[in-house]
Amino acid sequence: MKTADALFLSQGSGGAMNAADIVVSLLILGIIVVSLLSNVVVLICFLYNSEIRRQVPGLFILNLTFCNLLQSVSNMPLTLVGLVTSGHPGGSGFCQIVGFLDTFLTTNSMLSMAALSIDRWVAVVFPLSYHSRIRHRDALIVLGYTWIHSICFSTVATCSSWLGYNHLYASCTLCNVRAKTAGKQFIVFTVALHCLTFLLTLIVMCVTYLKVLKVARSHCKRIDVITMQTLVLLVDIHPSVRQKCLEEQKQRRQRATNKISTFIGTFVICFTPYVITRIVELFSPGPINPHWGVFSKCLAYSKAASDPFVYSLLRHQYRKTCNLLANKILKRSPLNSSSFRVENKARTTAVTPTQPSISNHQLTNHSPNEGKHI
């Protein structure tokens, strides 16, 4: 690793590395800004909307948001300083604290994603018994495990003096140079850390979300049958309406697949390069290109910027809360809220009297609402 550090420093003094430093620094700066703004918006929505606070997934999202915010104000800025100055940001003790946070926050955020996938699996596969299976007490127990799991690994690394400034990633994290005397102990610790966090989370997400996708597809098939039966019965339906129903049917089939692909895909894209680089670093006889090391760390940081959109801000409740907050800031909340109540009241009065004799056409109009837990 001394050779790798020397390579990093030697390339840092050249023009090519300076250009790469500028690009990566701008990338990290953009990630910091997006992560701070998006996670703060999620936190505000959680505090403002009591309905979100009452839901069990809100606790997991709150924990994930807390990890992302803390990482955005601690680890990311120091990595940016390390790239700009090409040196060690702060003293050894300070760097160990930051390294502790790096291990803790990354592990905790991964396990929070696994908890969210389990929650959505129960909500979709067991919708009738969801509230009895997943309660706030159960969510707090799961969150307690994620914190204990993360603190244990971070504490072991700190007590063993395996944390320090790693030039390969330009950040305070697990450092092979400091753990050189540990030998196999550090290797076992690093492999166990990534197997019990990254690999475990990936397996849980794949198993749960694939089961969710299976249930969602079965719902879509049932809805498609009802839609086709309705279109056959309504012989006088306008061709444009028929075409719109068929297009909605196609979009409904793709919706669950796209969401699940986003959940798993962002996790794999952001964390896999960094974890693989960590494992290769243990057994590689030669140095790893510092450009790749810093880039893989940037990808891991980018998960903190994408999580608010993947898990929160693109969902209906959060979009609705954001609109209400924006209208309130722009002094338009009384008008919009009153119109919103009038619209809801009109819909209620229009639907309630005819609810017992609902037709197939009405059923197909309401069918896209199924699978909202996905």
CSV table of N, CA, C and O in Angstrom, one decimal, residues 220-312:
chain,number,residue,atom,x,y,z
A,220,CYS,N,-51.7,-7.6,-11.8
A,220,CYS,CA,-51.8,-7.0,-13.1
A,220,CYS,C,-52.6,-7.9,-14.1
A,220,CYS,O,-53.4,-7.5,-14.9
A,221,LYS,N,-52.3,-9.2,-14.0
A,221,LYS,CA,-53.0,-10.2,-14.9
A,221,LYS,C,-54.5,-10.2,-14.6
A,221,LYS,O,-55.3,-10.2,-15.5
A,222,ARG,N,-54.8,-10.2,-13.3
A,222,ARG,CA,-56.2,-10.2,-12.9
A,222,ARG,C,-56.9,-8.9,-13.4
A,222,ARG,O,-58.1,-8.9,-13.9
A,223,ILE,N,-56.3,-7.8,-13.2
A,223,ILE,CA,-56.8,-6.5,-13.7
A,223,ILE,C,-56.9,-6.4,-15.2
A,223,ILE,O,-57.9,-5.9,-15.7
A,224,ASP,N,-56.0,-7.0,-15.9
A,224,ASP,CA,-56.0,-7.0,-17.4
A,224,ASP,C,-57.2,-7.9,-17.9
A,224,ASP,O,-57.9,-7.5,-18.8
A,225,VAL,N,-57.5,-9.0,-17.2
A,225,VAL,CA,-58.7,-9.8,-17.6
A,225,VAL,C,-60.0,-9.0,-17.4
A,225,VAL,O,-60.8,-9.0,-18.3
A,226,ILE,N,-60.1,-8.2,-16.3
A,226,ILE,CA,-61.3,-7.4,-16.0
A,226,ILE,C,-61.4,-6.3,-17.1
A,226,ILE,O,-62.4,-6.0,-17.6
A,227,THR,N,-60.2,-5.7,-17.4
A,227,THR,CA,-60.2,-4.6,-18.4
A,227,THR,C,-60.7,-5.1,-19.8
A,227,THR,O,-61.5,-4.5,-20.5
A,228,MET,N,-60.1,-6.3,-20.2
A,228,MET,CA,-60.5,-6.8,-21.5
A,228,MET,C,-62.0,-7.2,-21.5
A,228,MET,O,-62.7,-7.0,-22.6
A,229,GLN,N,-62.5,-7.8,-20.4
A,229,GLN,CA,-63.9,-8.2,-20.4
A,229,GLN,C,-64.8,-6.9,-20.5
A,229,GLN,O,-65.8,-6.9,-21.2
A,230,THR,N,-64.3,-5.8,-19.8
A,230,THR,CA,-65.1,-4.6,-19.9
A,230,THR,C,-65.1,-4.0,-21.3
A,230,THR,O,-66.1,-3.5,-21.8
A,231,LEU,N,-63.9,-4.1,-22.0
A,231,LEU,CA,-63.9,-3.5,-23.3
A,231,LEU,C,-64.7,-4.3,-24.3
A,231,LEU,O,-65.3,-3.8,-25.3
A,232,VAL,N,-64.8,-5.6,-24.1
A,232,VAL,CA,-65.7,-6.5,-24.9
A,232,VAL,C,-67.2,-6.1,-24.7
A,232,VAL,O,-67.9,-6.1,-25.7
A,233,LEU,N,-67.5,-5.9,-23.5
A,233,LEU,CA,-68.9,-5.6,-23.2
A,233,LEU,C,-69.4,-4.3,-23.7
A,233,LEU,O,-70.5,-4.1,-24.2
A,234,LEU,N,-68.4,-3.3,-23.6
A,234,LEU,CA,-68.8,-1.9,-24.0
A,234,LEU,C,-68.5,-1.8,-25.5
A,234,LEU,O,-67.4,-1.3,-25.9
A,235,VAL,N,-69.4,-2.3,-26.3
A,235,VAL,CA,-69.2,-2.3,-27.8
A,235,VAL,C,-69.2,-0.9,-28.4
A,235,VAL,O,-68.7,-0.6,-29.4
A,236,ASP,N,-69.9,0.0,-27.7
A,236,ASP,CA,-70.1,1.4,-28.2
A,236,ASP,C,-69.0,2.3,-27.7
A,236,ASP,O,-69.2,3.5,-27.9
A,237,ILE,N,-68.0,1.8,-27.1
A,237,ILE,CA,-66.9,2.7,-26.5
A,237,ILE,C,-66.1,3.3,-27.7
A,237,ILE,O,-65.9,2.7,-28.7
A,238,HIS,N,-65.7,4.5,-27.4
A,238,HIS,CA,-65.0,5.3,-28.4
A,238,HIS,C,-63.6,4.6,-28.6
A,238,HIS,O,-63.0,4.2,-27.6
A,239,PRO,N,-63.1,4.5,-29.8
A,239,PRO,CA,-61.7,3.9,-30.1
A,239,PRO,C,-60.6,4.6,-29.3
A,239,PRO,O,-59.7,3.9,-28.8
A,240,SER,N,-60.7,5.9,-29.1
A,240,SER,CA,-59.6,6.6,-28.3
A,240,SER,C,-59.7,6.1,-26.8
A,240,SER,O,-58.6,6.0,-26.2
A,241,VAL,N,-60.9,5.9,-26.3
A,241,VAL,CA,-61.0,5.4,-24.9
A,241,VAL,C,-60.4,4.0,-24.8
A,241,VAL,O,-59.7,3.6,-23.8
A,242,ARG,N,-60.8,3.2,-25.8
A,242,ARG,CA,-60.3,1.8,-25.8
A,242,ARG,C,-58.7,1.8,-25.9
A,242,ARG,O,-58.1,1.0,-25.2
A,243,GLN,N,-58.2,2.7,-26.7
A,243,GLN,CA,-56.7,2.7,-26.8
A,243,GLN,C,-56.1,3.2,-25.6
A,243,GLN,O,-55.0,2.7,-25.2
A,244,LYS,N,-56.7,4.2,-24.9
A,244,LYS,CA,-56.2,4.7,-23.6
A,244,LYS,C,-56.2,3.6,-22.6
A,244,LYS,O,-55.2,3.4,-21.8
A,245,CYS,N,-57.2,2.8,-22.5
A,245,CYS,CA,-57.3,1.7,-21.6
A,245,CYS,C,-56.2,0.6,-21.8
A,245,CYS,O,-55.5,0.1,-20.9
A,246,LEU,N,-55.9,0.4,-23.1
A,246,LEU,CA,-54.8,-0.6,-23.4
A,246,LEU,C,-53.5,0.0,-23.1
A,246,LEU,O,-52.6,-0.8,-22.6
A,247,GLU,N,-53.3,1.3,-23.3
A,247,GLU,CA,-52.0,1.9,-22.9
A,247,GLU,C,-51.8,1.9,-21.4
A,247,GLU,O,-50.7,1.6,-20.9
A,248,GLU,N,-52.9,2.2,-20.6
A,248,GLU,CA,-52.8,2.1,-19.2
A,248,GLU,C,-52.5,0.7,-18.7
A,248,GLU,O,-51.8,0.5,-17.7
A,249,GLN,N,-53.1,-0.3,-19.4
A,249,GLN,CA,-52.8,-1.7,-19.1
A,249,GLN,C,-51.3,-2.0,-19.2
A,249,GLN,O,-50.7,-2.7,-18.4
A,250,LYS,N,-50.7,-1.5,-20.3
A,250,LYS,CA,-49.3,-1.8,-20.6
A,250,LYS,C,-48.4,-1.0,-19.5
A,250,LYS,O,-47.4,-1.6,-19.1
A,251,GLN,N,-48.8,0.2,-19.2
A,251,GLN,CA,-48.0,1.0,-18.2
A,251,GLN,C,-48.1,0.3,-16.8
A,251,GLN,O,-47.1,0.3,-16.1
A,252,ARG,N,-49.3,-0.3,-16.5
A,252,ARG,CA,-49.4,-0.9,-15.2
A,252,ARG,C,-48.5,-2.1,-15.1
A,252,ARG,O,-48.0,-2.4,-14.0
A,253,ARG,N,-48.3,-2.8,-16.2
A,253,ARG,CA,-47.4,-4.0,-16.2
A,253,ARG,C,-46.0,-3.6,-15.9
A,253,ARG,O,-45.2,-4.3,-15.3
A,254,GLN,N,-45.6,-2.4,-16.5
A,254,GLN,CA,-44.2,-2.0,-16.4
A,254,GLN,C,-43.9,-1.2,-15.1
A,254,GLN,O,-42.8,-1.2,-14.7
A,255,ARG,N,-45.0,-0.7,-14.4
A,255,ARG,CA,-44.7,0.1,-13.2
A,255,ARG,C,-44.0,-0.6,-12.1
A,255,ARG,O,-43.0,-0.1,-11.6
A,256,ALA,N,-44.5,-1.8,-11.7
A,256,ALA,CA,-43.8,-2.5,-10.7
A,256,ALA,C,-42.4,-2.9,-11.0
A,256,ALA,O,-41.5,-2.9,-10.2
A,257,THR,N,-42.2,-3.4,-12.3
A,257,THR,CA,-40.9,-3.8,-12.7
A,257,THR,C,-39.9,-2.6,-12.7
A,257,THR,O,-38.8,-2.8,-12.2
A,258,ASN,N,-40.4,-1.5,-13.1
A,258,ASN,CA,-39.5,-0.3,-13.1
A,258,ASN,C,-39.1,0.1,-11.7
A,258,ASN,O,-37.9,0.4,-11.4
A,259,LYS,N,-40.1,0.1,-10.7
A,259,LYS,CA,-39.8,0.5,-9.4
A,259,LYS,C,-38.8,-0.5,-8.7
A,259,LYS,O,-37.8,-0.1,-8.1
A,260,ILE,N,-39.0,-1.8,-8.9
A,260,ILE,CA,-38.2,-2.8,-8.3
A,260,ILE,C,-36.8,-2.7,-8.9
A,260,ILE,O,-35.8,-2.9,-8.2
A,261,SER,N,-36.7,-2.5,-10.2
A,261,SER,CA,-35.4,-2.4,-10.9
A,261,SER,C,-34.7,-1.2,-10.3
A,261,SER,O,-33.4,-1.2,-10.2
A,262,THR,N,-35.4,-0.1,-10.0
A,262,THR,CA,-34.7,1.1,-9.4
A,262,THR,C,-34.2,0.8,-8.0
A,262,THR,O,-33.1,1.2,-7.7
A,263,PHE,N,-35.0,0.1,-7.2
A,263,PHE,CA,-34.6,-0.2,-5.8
A,263,PHE,C,-33.3,-1.0,-5.9
A,263,PHE,O,-32.3,-0.7,-5.2
A,264,ILE,N,-33.3,-2.1,-6.6
A,264,ILE,CA,-32.1,-3.0,-6.6
A,264,ILE,C,-31.0,-2.4,-7.5
A,264,ILE,O,-29.8,-2.5,-7.1
A,265,GLY,N,-31.3,-1.8,-8.6
A,265,GLY,CA,-30.3,-1.3,-9.5
A,265,GLY,C,-29.5,-0.2,-8.9
A,265,GLY,O,-28.2,-0.2,-9.0
A,266,THR,N,-30.1,0.8,-8.2
A,266,THR,CA,-29.3,1.9,-7.6
A,266,THR,C,-28.4,1.3,-6.5
A,266,THR,O,-27.2,1.8,-6.4
A,267,PHE,N,-28.9,0.3,-5.8
A,267,PHE,CA,-28.0,-0.3,-4.7
A,267,PHE,C,-26.8,-0.9,-5.3
A,267,PHE,O,-25.7,-0.7,-4.9
A,268,VAL,N,-27.0,-1.7,-6.4
A,268,VAL,CA,-25.9,-2.4,-7.0
A,268,VAL,C,-24.9,-1.5,-7.7
A,268,VAL,O,-23.7,-1.6,-7.5
A,269,ILE,N,-25.4,-0.5,-8.4
A,269,ILE,CA,-24.6,0.4,-9.1
A,269,ILE,C,-23.7,1.3,-8.2
A,269,ILE,O,-22.5,1.5,-8.4
A,270,CYS,N,-24.3,1.7,-7.1
A,270,CYS,CA,-23.6,2.6,-6.2
A,270,CYS,C,-22.6,1.9,-5.3
A,270,CYS,O,-21.5,2.4,-5.0
A,271,PHE,N,-22.9,0.7,-4.8
A,271,PHE,CA,-22.1,0.1,-3.8
A,271,PHE,C,-21.2,-1.0,-4.3
A,271,PHE,O,-20.1,-1.3,-3.7
A,272,THR,N,-21.6,-1.7,-5.4
A,272,THR,CA,-20.8,-2.8,-5.8
A,272,THR,C,-19.4,-2.4,-6.2
A,272,THR,O,-18.4,-3.1,-5.8
A,273,PRO,N,-19.1,-1.4,-7.0
A,273,PRO,CA,-17.7,-1.0,-7.4
A,273,PRO,C,-16.9,-0.8,-6.1
A,273,PRO,O,-15.7,-1.2,-6.1
A,274,TYR,N,-17.4,-0.1,-5.1
A,274,TYR,CA,-16.6,0.2,-3.9
A,274,TYR,C,-16.3,-1.1,-3.1
A,274,TYR,O,-15.2,-1.3,-2.7
A,275,VAL,N,-17.3,-2.0,-3.0
A,275,VAL,CA,-17.1,-3.2,-2.2
A,275,VAL,C,-16.1,-4.1,-2.9
A,275,VAL,O,-15.2,-4.7,-2.3
A,276,ILE,N,-16.2,-4.2,-4.2
A,276,ILE,CA,-15.3,-5.1,-5.0
A,276,ILE,C,-13.9,-4.5,-4.9
A,276,ILE,O,-12.9,-5.3,-4.8
A,277,THR,N,-13.8,-3.2,-5.0
A,277,THR,CA,-12.4,-2.6,-4.9
A,277,THR,C,-11.8,-2.8,-3.5
A,277,THR,O,-10.6,-3.1,-3.4
A,278,ARG,N,-12.7,-2.8,-2.5
A,278,ARG,CA,-12.2,-3.1,-1.1
A,278,ARG,C,-11.7,-4.5,-1.0
A,278,ARG,O,-10.6,-4.8,-0.4
A,279,ILE,N,-12.4,-5.5,-1.6
A,279,ILE,CA,-12.0,-6.9,-1.5
A,279,ILE,C,-10.7,-7.1,-2.4
A,279,ILE,O,-9.8,-7.8,-1.9
A,280,VAL,N,-10.7,-6.5,-3.6
A,280,VAL,CA,-9.5,-6.7,-4.4
A,280,VAL,C,-8.3,-6.0,-3.7
A,280,VAL,O,-7.1,-6.5,-3.9
A,281,GLU,N,-8.5,-4.9,-3.0
A,281,GLU,CA,-7.4,-4.3,-2.3
A,281,GLU,C,-6.7,-5.2,-1.3
A,281,GLU,O,-5.5,-5.1,-1.1
A,282,LEU,N,-7.4,-6.1,-0.7
A,282,LEU,CA,-6.9,-7.0,0.3
A,282,LEU,C,-5.9,-8.0,-0.3
A,282,LEU,O,-4.9,-8.4,0.3
A,283,PHE,N,-6.2,-8.4,-1.6
A,283,PHE,CA,-5.4,-9.5,-2.1
A,283,PHE,C,-4.6,-9.1,-3.4
A,283,PHE,O,-3.8,-9.9,-3.9
A,284,SER,N,-4.7,-7.9,-3.8
A,284,SER,CA,-4.0,-7.5,-5.0
A,284,SER,C,-2.5,-7.2,-4.7
A,284,SER,O,-2.2,-6.5,-3.7
A,285,PRO,N,-1.6,-7.8,-5.4
A,285,PRO,CA,-0.2,-7.6,-5.1
A,285,PRO,C,0.3,-6.2,-5.5
A,285,PRO,O,1.3,-5.7,-5.0
A,286,GLY,N,-0.3,-5.6,-6.5
A,286,GLY,CA,0.1,-4.3,-7.0
A,286,GLY,C,-0.9,-3.2,-6.6
A,286,GLY,O,-2.0,-3.5,-6.0
A,287,PRO,N,-0.6,-2.0,-6.8
A,287,PRO,CA,-1.4,-0.8,-6.4
A,287,PRO,C,-2.6,-0.7,-7.3
A,287,PRO,O,-2.6,-1.1,-8.5
A,288,ILE,N,-3.7,-0.2,-6.8
A,288,ILE,CA,-4.9,0.1,-7.5
A,288,ILE,C,-4.9,1.5,-8.0
A,288,ILE,O,-4.5,2.4,-7.3
A,289,ASN,N,-5.4,1.8,-9.2
A,289,ASN,CA,-5.4,3.1,-9.7
A,289,ASN,C,-6.2,4.0,-8.8
A,289,ASN,O,-7.4,3.8,-8.5
A,290,PRO,N,-5.6,5.1,-8.3
A,290,PRO,CA,-6.3,6.0,-7.4
A,290,PRO,C,-7.5,6.7,-8.0
A,290,PRO,O,-8.5,7.0,-7.3
A,291,HIS,N,-7.5,6.9,-9.4
A,291,HIS,CA,-8.7,7.4,-10.0
A,291,HIS,C,-9.9,6.5,-9.8
A,291,HIS,O,-11.0,7.0,-9.5
A,292,TRP,N,-9.7,5.2,-10.0
A,292,TRP,CA,-10.8,4.3,-9.8
A,292,TRP,C,-11.2,4.2,-8.3
A,292,TRP,O,-12.4,4.2,-8.0
A,293,GLY,N,-10.3,4.3,-7.4
A,293,GLY,CA,-10.6,4.2,-6.0
A,293,GLY,C,-11.5,5.4,-5.5
A,293,GLY,O,-12.5,5.2,-4.9
A,294,VAL,N,-11.1,6.6,-6.0
A,294,VAL,CA,-11.9,7.8,-5.6
A,294,VAL,C,-13.3,7.8,-6.3
A,294,VAL,O,-14.3,8.1,-5.7
A,295,PHE,N,-13.3,7.3,-7.6
A,295,PHE,CA,-14.5,7.2,-8.3
A,295,PHE,C,-15.5,6.2,-7.6
A,295,PHE,O,-16.7,6.5,-7.5
A,296,SER,N,-15.0,5.1,-7.2
A,296,SER,CA,-15.8,4.1,-6.5
A,296,SER,C,-16.4,4.7,-5.2
A,296,SER,O,-17.6,4.4,-4.9
A,297,LYS,N,-15.6,5.5,-4.5
A,297,LYS,CA,-16.1,6.1,-3.3
A,297,LYS,C,-17.2,7.1,-3.6
A,297,LYS,O,-18.2,7.3,-2.9
A,298,CYS,N,-17.0,7.8,-4.7
A,298,CYS,CA,-18.0,8.8,-5.2
A,298,CYS,C,-19.3,8.1,-5.5
A,298,CYS,O,-20.4,8.6,-5.2
A,299,LEU,N,-19.3,6.9,-6.1
A,299,LEU,CA,-20.5,6.2,-6.4
A,299,LEU,C,-21.2,5.8,-5.1
A,299,LEU,O,-22.4,5.8,-5.0
A,300,ALA,N,-20.4,5.4,-4.1
A,300,ALA,CA,-21.0,5.0,-2.8
A,300,ALA,C,-21.7,6.2,-2.2
A,300,ALA,O,-22.7,6.1,-1.6
A,301,TYR,N,-21.0,7.4,-2.3
A,301,TYR,CA,-21.6,8.6,-1.8
A,301,TYR,C,-22.9,9.0,-2.5
A,301,TYR,O,-23.8,9.5,-1.9
A,302,SER,N,-23.0,8.7,-3.8
A,302,SER,CA,-24.1,9.1,-4.6
A,302,SER,C,-25.4,8.4,-4.2
A,302,SER,O,-26.5,8.9,-4.5
A,303,LYS,N,-25.3,7.3,-3.4
A,303,LYS,CA,-26.5,6.6,-2.9
A,303,LYS,C,-27.2,7.5,-1.9
A,303,LYS,O,-28.5,7.5,-1.9
A,304,ALA,N,-26.5,8.3,-1.2
A,304,ALA,CA,-27.1,9.2,-0.2
A,304,ALA,C,-27.9,10.3,-1.0
A,304,ALA,O,-28.9,10.8,-0.4
A,305,ALA,N,-27.5,10.6,-2.2
A,305,ALA,CA,-28.2,11.6,-3.0
A,305,ALA,C,-29.4,11.0,-3.7
A,305,ALA,O,-30.4,11.7,-4.0
A,306,SER,N,-29.4,9.8,-4.0
A,306,SER,CA,-30.5,9.1,-4.8
A,306,SER,C,-31.5,8.5,-3.9
A,306,SER,O,-32.7,8.4,-4.3
A,307,ASP,N,-31.2,8.2,-2.7
A,307,ASP,CA,-32.2,7.5,-1.8
A,307,ASP,C,-33.4,8.4,-1.6
A,307,ASP,O,-34.5,7.8,-1.6
A,308,PRO,N,-33.3,9.7,-1.3
A,308,PRO,CA,-34.6,10.5,-1.1
A,308,PRO,C,-35.5,10.4,-2.3
A,308,PRO,O,-36.8,10.4,-2.1
A,309,PHE,N,-35.0,10.3,-3.5
A,309,PHE,CA,-35.9,10.2,-4.7
A,309,PHE,C,-36.4,8.7,-4.9
A,309,PHE,O,-37.6,8.5,-5.2
A,310,VAL,N,-35.6,7.8,-4.6
A,310,VAL,CA,-35.9,6.4,-4.8
A,310,VAL,C,-37.0,5.9,-3.8
A,310,VAL,O,-38.0,5.2,-4.2
A,311,TYR,N,-36.8,6.3,-2.5
A,311,TYR,CA,-37.7,5.8,-1.5
A,311,TYR,C,-38.8,6.8,-1.0
A,311,TYR,O,-39.7,6.4,-0.3
A,312,SER,N,-38.6,8.1,-1.4
A,312,SER,CA,-39.5,9.1,-0.7
A,312,SER,C,-40.2,10.1,-1.7
A,312,SER,O,-41.4,10.0,-2.0
